[in-house]
Amino acid sequence: MQMLRVVILRGGTSKGIYIHENELPADPKLREKVILDIFGSPDIRQIDGLGGADILTSKVCIIGPSKREDADIDYTFGQVIIDRPLVDLSINCGNLSSGVGPFAIDEGLVKPIEPTTTVRIYNTNTKKILVAEVPVKDGKAVSEGDFAIDGVPGTGAKIALDFSSTAGTVKGTLLPTGKPKETVEIEGLGQVEVSIVDAANPTIFAKAEAIGITGREDFRALIADKEVWRKAELIRSYGAEVLGFVKDRRKAFDESPAGPFSVFVLEPSNYVNHVTGGEVQGKDVDLRAVLWAARAVHKAYAVTGTICTGAAAMIEGTVVNEVLSERAKREGVVRIGHPAGILAVEVEVKPEGGQLALKKAALYRTARRILEGYVYLKPGTLPEGCSQMRSR
């Protein structure tokens, strides 16, 4: 039986399969075939693989020593589409980025330094470098700690992530269209005010009312509202075309389902945390947001989406800045109210060289190694004689 070594890690509010780059075939089509086999895609239950039948658990991280002098690790993220044979490599996952440092340390790719090891990570999807500061003890990444994040039960070791060097993944600038806000014509919706901002992952923002979200909905009912998400996909598809992910917005879901993100924002108000059932107070957040990608609602909030939302919030004139609390504008910390709680990001945007520069973009996550071992592939997935083929 053909098999490959993998590690399952929870990073932030996502869970993914981490695998050494040299475990996978170099040929892109064969590599995609192997990854789909590992996850059990396409199948809405992913019953014949390791996928969890949810966009937050159908993710792969491919990691190897960096080929760059300014990085320790090269990291490629793949969103494994559940119902179609596709691994979307168009964006990064910030939550799973928090597991890259611990993986690299535990796998011997980075020399452990106590009490904190700094890991410079080159993300091949966005061609940007992010930096992780990972707690270390006895030569291994620490997972135990007292830091809690909304959307994950219990506590863990605090991992700092610095995304300040991740602005301009598409066109080299925070504002790819050159405008903080514009009114655009979207077929099926009419005129919509949007802001397109590019930090960590490019994102198109609109106010929640544009797609019919009031902020008072029960989250389960909101997820089931197909009309709301039909509109959300129309806006995301517009962004995909403008940013060059696709040539024709009508093909956005087929060709680039994960990128860009679309985010819908509201002013701070009370709402119910769908995980705990408790009420989140509007005074504790600086704005509210819901993120849509890969034709699914994020049940918490993407870290890369957090970075981009924080950056957009600090740019005067964006639709995000318009709903932001005055406290956040003063303090430089944006507390995003998402469906599973609150996620804070420290962010600073300043003019530099005639453009806006992302000077600070930092947040904190936890990560935990759950499993390491071998995954068995379906017979014939790897051709005979393939250098990656390992048999039982």
mmCIF file of C-alpha atoms in Angstrom, residues 147-300:
data_model
loop_
_atom_site.group_PDB
_atom_site.id
_atom_site.type_symbol
_atom_site.label_atom_id
_atom_site.label_comp_id
_atom_site.label_asym_id
_atom_site.label_seq_id
_atom_site.Cartn_x
_atom_site.Cartn_y
_atom_site.Cartn_z
ATOM 1 C CA PHE A 147 -3.553 32.119 26.272
ATOM 2 C CA ALA A 148 -7.111 31.721 24.977
ATOM 3 C CA ILE A 149 -8.542 32.530 21.563
ATOM 4 C CA ASP A 150 -12.223 32.667 20.709
ATOM 5 C CA GLY A 151 -13.372 29.712 18.646
ATOM 6 C CA VAL A 152 -11.012 27.202 20.310
ATOM 7 C CA PRO A 153 -11.754 25.486 23.637
ATOM 8 C CA GLY A 154 -9.203 25.743 26.424
ATOM 9 C CA THR A 155 -5.886 27.589 26.339
ATOM 10 C CA GLY A 156 -2.458 27.205 24.760
ATOM 11 C CA ALA A 157 0.972 28.742 24.297
ATOM 12 C CA LYS A 158 0.903 32.247 22.829
ATOM 13 C CA ILE A 159 2.381 32.489 19.315
ATOM 14 C CA ALA A 160 3.042 35.970 17.956
ATOM 15 C CA LEU A 161 2.585 36.525 14.225
ATOM 16 C CA ASP A 162 3.960 39.576 12.417
ATOM 17 C CA PHE A 163 2.363 40.258 9.027
ATOM 18 C CA SER A 164 3.754 43.767 8.543
ATOM 19 C CA SER A 165 5.653 42.701 5.403
ATOM 20 C CA THR A 166 2.647 41.162 3.664
ATOM 21 C CA ALA A 167 1.037 44.211 2.032
ATOM 22 C CA GLY A 168 0.534 44.301 -1.725
ATOM 23 C CA THR A 169 0.421 40.622 -2.629
ATOM 24 C CA VAL A 170 -1.128 41.323 -6.050
ATOM 25 C CA LYS A 171 0.004 44.736 -7.269
ATOM 26 C CA GLY A 172 2.497 45.740 -4.594
ATOM 27 C CA THR A 173 0.216 48.252 -2.880
ATOM 28 C CA LEU A 174 -2.370 48.309 -0.091
ATOM 29 C CA LEU A 175 -4.929 49.835 -2.463
ATOM 30 C CA PRO A 176 -4.762 47.863 -5.731
ATOM 31 C CA THR A 177 -7.266 50.129 -7.471
ATOM 32 C CA GLY A 178 -5.736 53.297 -6.039
ATOM 33 C CA LYS A 179 -8.972 54.224 -4.267
ATOM 34 C CA PRO A 180 -10.059 53.641 -0.669
ATOM 35 C CA LYS A 181 -13.682 53.313 -1.761
ATOM 36 C CA GLU A 182 -15.578 53.239 -5.032
ATOM 37 C CA THR A 183 -19.107 52.684 -6.226
ATOM 38 C CA VAL A 184 -19.213 49.861 -8.751
ATOM 39 C CA GLU A 185 -21.873 48.242 -10.902
ATOM 40 C CA ILE A 186 -22.289 44.550 -10.146
ATOM 41 C CA GLU A 187 -24.612 42.569 -12.356
ATOM 42 C CA GLY A 188 -27.480 41.203 -10.287
ATOM 43 C CA LEU A 189 -26.933 43.728 -7.477
ATOM 44 C CA GLY A 190 -26.717 47.150 -9.079
ATOM 45 C CA GLN A 191 -24.448 49.802 -7.584
ATOM 46 C CA VAL A 192 -22.445 48.775 -4.518
ATOM 47 C CA GLU A 193 -19.876 50.683 -2.466
ATOM 48 C CA VAL A 194 -16.743 48.555 -2.070
ATOM 49 C CA SER A 195 -13.173 48.865 -0.825
ATOM 50 C CA ILE A 196 -10.457 46.594 -2.186
ATOM 51 C CA VAL A 197 -7.475 46.278 0.142
ATOM 52 C CA ASP A 198 -4.476 43.960 -0.122
ATOM 53 C CA ALA A 199 -2.658 42.921 3.056
ATOM 54 C CA ALA A 200 -1.850 39.254 3.848
ATOM 55 C CA ASN A 201 -4.644 38.274 1.435
ATOM 56 C CA PRO A 202 -6.468 40.620 -0.959
ATOM 57 C CA THR A 203 -10.016 41.288 0.169
ATOM 58 C CA ILE A 204 -13.052 43.094 -1.185
ATOM 59 C CA PHE A 205 -15.096 44.802 1.534
ATOM 60 C CA ALA A 206 -18.681 46.002 1.508
ATOM 61 C CA LYS A 207 -21.164 46.930 4.176
ATOM 62 C CA ALA A 208 -23.257 44.000 5.337
ATOM 63 C CA GLU A 209 -26.483 45.719 4.323
ATOM 64 C CA ALA A 210 -25.379 45.413 0.673
ATOM 65 C CA ILE A 211 -26.129 41.681 0.760
ATOM 66 C CA GLY A 212 -29.040 41.817 3.196
ATOM 67 C CA ILE A 213 -27.303 41.197 6.552
ATOM 68 C CA THR A 214 -28.709 43.245 9.427
ATOM 69 C CA GLY A 215 -26.496 41.887 12.209
ATOM 70 C CA ARG A 216 -29.488 40.631 14.194
ATOM 71 C CA GLU A 217 -29.731 37.225 12.492
ATOM 72 C CA ASP A 218 -29.263 33.885 14.199
ATOM 73 C CA PHE A 219 -25.985 32.626 12.747
ATOM 74 C CA ARG A 220 -27.357 29.215 11.780
ATOM 75 C CA ALA A 221 -30.222 30.865 9.933
ATOM 76 C CA LEU A 222 -27.787 33.261 8.280
ATOM 77 C CA ILE A 223 -25.626 30.404 7.003
ATOM 78 C CA ALA A 224 -28.716 28.833 5.459
ATOM 79 C CA ASP A 225 -29.779 32.020 3.676
ATOM 80 C CA LYS A 226 -28.797 31.207 0.078
ATOM 81 C CA GLU A 227 -29.865 34.581 -1.260
ATOM 82 C CA VAL A 228 -27.485 36.450 1.045
ATOM 83 C CA TRP A 229 -24.548 34.304 -0.044
ATOM 84 C CA ARG A 230 -25.486 34.457 -3.710
ATOM 85 C CA LYS A 231 -25.006 38.207 -3.403
ATOM 86 C CA ALA A 232 -21.790 37.752 -1.426
ATOM 87 C CA GLU A 233 -20.363 35.587 -4.219
ATOM 88 C CA LEU A 234 -21.291 38.202 -6.835
ATOM 89 C CA ILE A 235 -19.232 40.783 -4.931
ATOM 90 C CA ARG A 236 -16.346 38.345 -4.392
ATOM 91 C CA SER A 237 -16.397 37.436 -8.085
ATOM 92 C CA TYR A 238 -16.193 41.101 -9.034
ATOM 93 C CA GLY A 239 -13.104 41.405 -6.831
ATOM 94 C CA ALA A 240 -11.587 38.287 -8.372
ATOM 95 C CA GLU A 241 -11.810 39.823 -11.845
ATOM 96 C CA VAL A 242 -10.510 43.262 -10.834
ATOM 97 C CA LEU A 243 -7.553 41.733 -8.984
ATOM 98 C CA GLY A 244 -6.697 39.391 -11.843
ATOM 99 C CA PHE A 245 -7.543 36.091 -10.162
ATOM 100 C CA VAL A 246 -9.801 35.365 -13.142
ATOM 101 C CA LYS A 247 -10.380 36.991 -16.506
ATOM 102 C CA ASP A 248 -14.156 36.560 -16.332
ATOM 103 C CA ARG A 249 -15.949 37.074 -13.005
ATOM 104 C CA ARG A 250 -18.566 34.510 -14.027
ATOM 105 C CA LYS A 251 -15.876 31.836 -13.726
ATOM 106 C CA ALA A 252 -14.593 32.954 -10.314
ATOM 107 C CA PHE A 253 -15.940 30.029 -8.331
ATOM 108 C CA ASP A 254 -14.755 27.464 -10.859
ATOM 109 C CA GLU A 255 -11.257 28.903 -11.255
ATOM 110 C CA SER A 256 -10.534 30.676 -7.945
ATOM 111 C CA PRO A 257 -13.042 29.765 -5.226
ATOM 112 C CA ALA A 258 -10.846 30.716 -2.266
ATOM 113 C CA GLY A 259 -9.397 34.031 -3.361
ATOM 114 C CA PRO A 260 -9.971 36.826 -2.912
ATOM 115 C CA PHE A 261 -11.892 37.021 0.357
ATOM 116 C CA SER A 262 -15.063 39.046 0.592
ATOM 117 C CA VAL A 263 -15.874 40.630 3.953
ATOM 118 C CA PHE A 264 -19.071 42.346 5.047
ATOM 119 C CA VAL A 265 -18.853 44.836 7.891
ATOM 120 C CA LEU A 266 -21.197 46.437 10.402
ATOM 121 C CA GLU A 267 -20.874 48.956 13.209
ATOM 122 C CA PRO A 268 -20.354 47.541 16.730
ATOM 123 C CA SER A 269 -23.476 46.056 18.338
ATOM 124 C CA ASN A 270 -24.456 43.207 20.648
ATOM 125 C CA TYR A 271 -24.662 39.731 19.118
ATOM 126 C CA VAL A 272 -24.667 36.059 20.089
ATOM 127 C CA ASN A 273 -21.498 33.952 19.905
ATOM 128 C CA HIS A 274 -22.684 30.905 17.946
ATOM 129 C CA VAL A 275 -20.122 28.624 19.640
ATOM 130 C CA THR A 276 -20.731 29.480 23.302
ATOM 131 C CA GLY A 277 -24.248 30.874 23.065
ATOM 132 C CA GLY A 278 -23.150 33.882 25.122
ATOM 133 C CA GLU A 279 -23.772 37.486 24.191
ATOM 134 C CA VAL A 280 -20.894 39.610 22.913
ATOM 135 C CA GLN A 281 -21.234 43.231 23.931
ATOM 136 C CA GLY A 282 -20.968 45.877 21.261
ATOM 137 C CA LYS A 283 -18.766 47.967 23.555
ATOM 138 C CA ASP A 284 -16.137 45.201 23.463
ATOM 139 C CA VAL A 285 -15.647 45.303 19.685
ATOM 140 C CA ASP A 286 -14.629 48.022 17.233
ATOM 141 C CA LEU A 287 -16.542 46.643 14.272
ATOM 142 C CA ARG A 288 -18.372 43.488 13.279
ATOM 143 C CA ALA A 289 -17.521 41.389 10.225
ATOM 144 C CA VAL A 290 -18.451 38.212 8.394
ATOM 145 C CA LEU A 291 -16.056 36.605 5.915
ATOM 146 C CA TRP A 292 -17.060 34.668 2.796
ATOM 147 C CA ALA A 293 -14.725 32.480 0.678
ATOM 148 C CA ALA A 294 -14.744 29.088 -1.065
ATOM 149 C CA ARG A 295 -18.533 29.381 -1.169
ATOM 150 C CA ALA A 296 -18.799 29.118 2.596
ATOM 151 C CA VAL A 297 -19.133 31.392 5.594
ATOM 152 C CA HIS A 298 -16.139 31.413 7.929
ATOM 153 C CA LYS A 299 -17.467 30.210 11.283
ATOM 154 C CA ALA A 300 -14.898 32.343 13.103
#
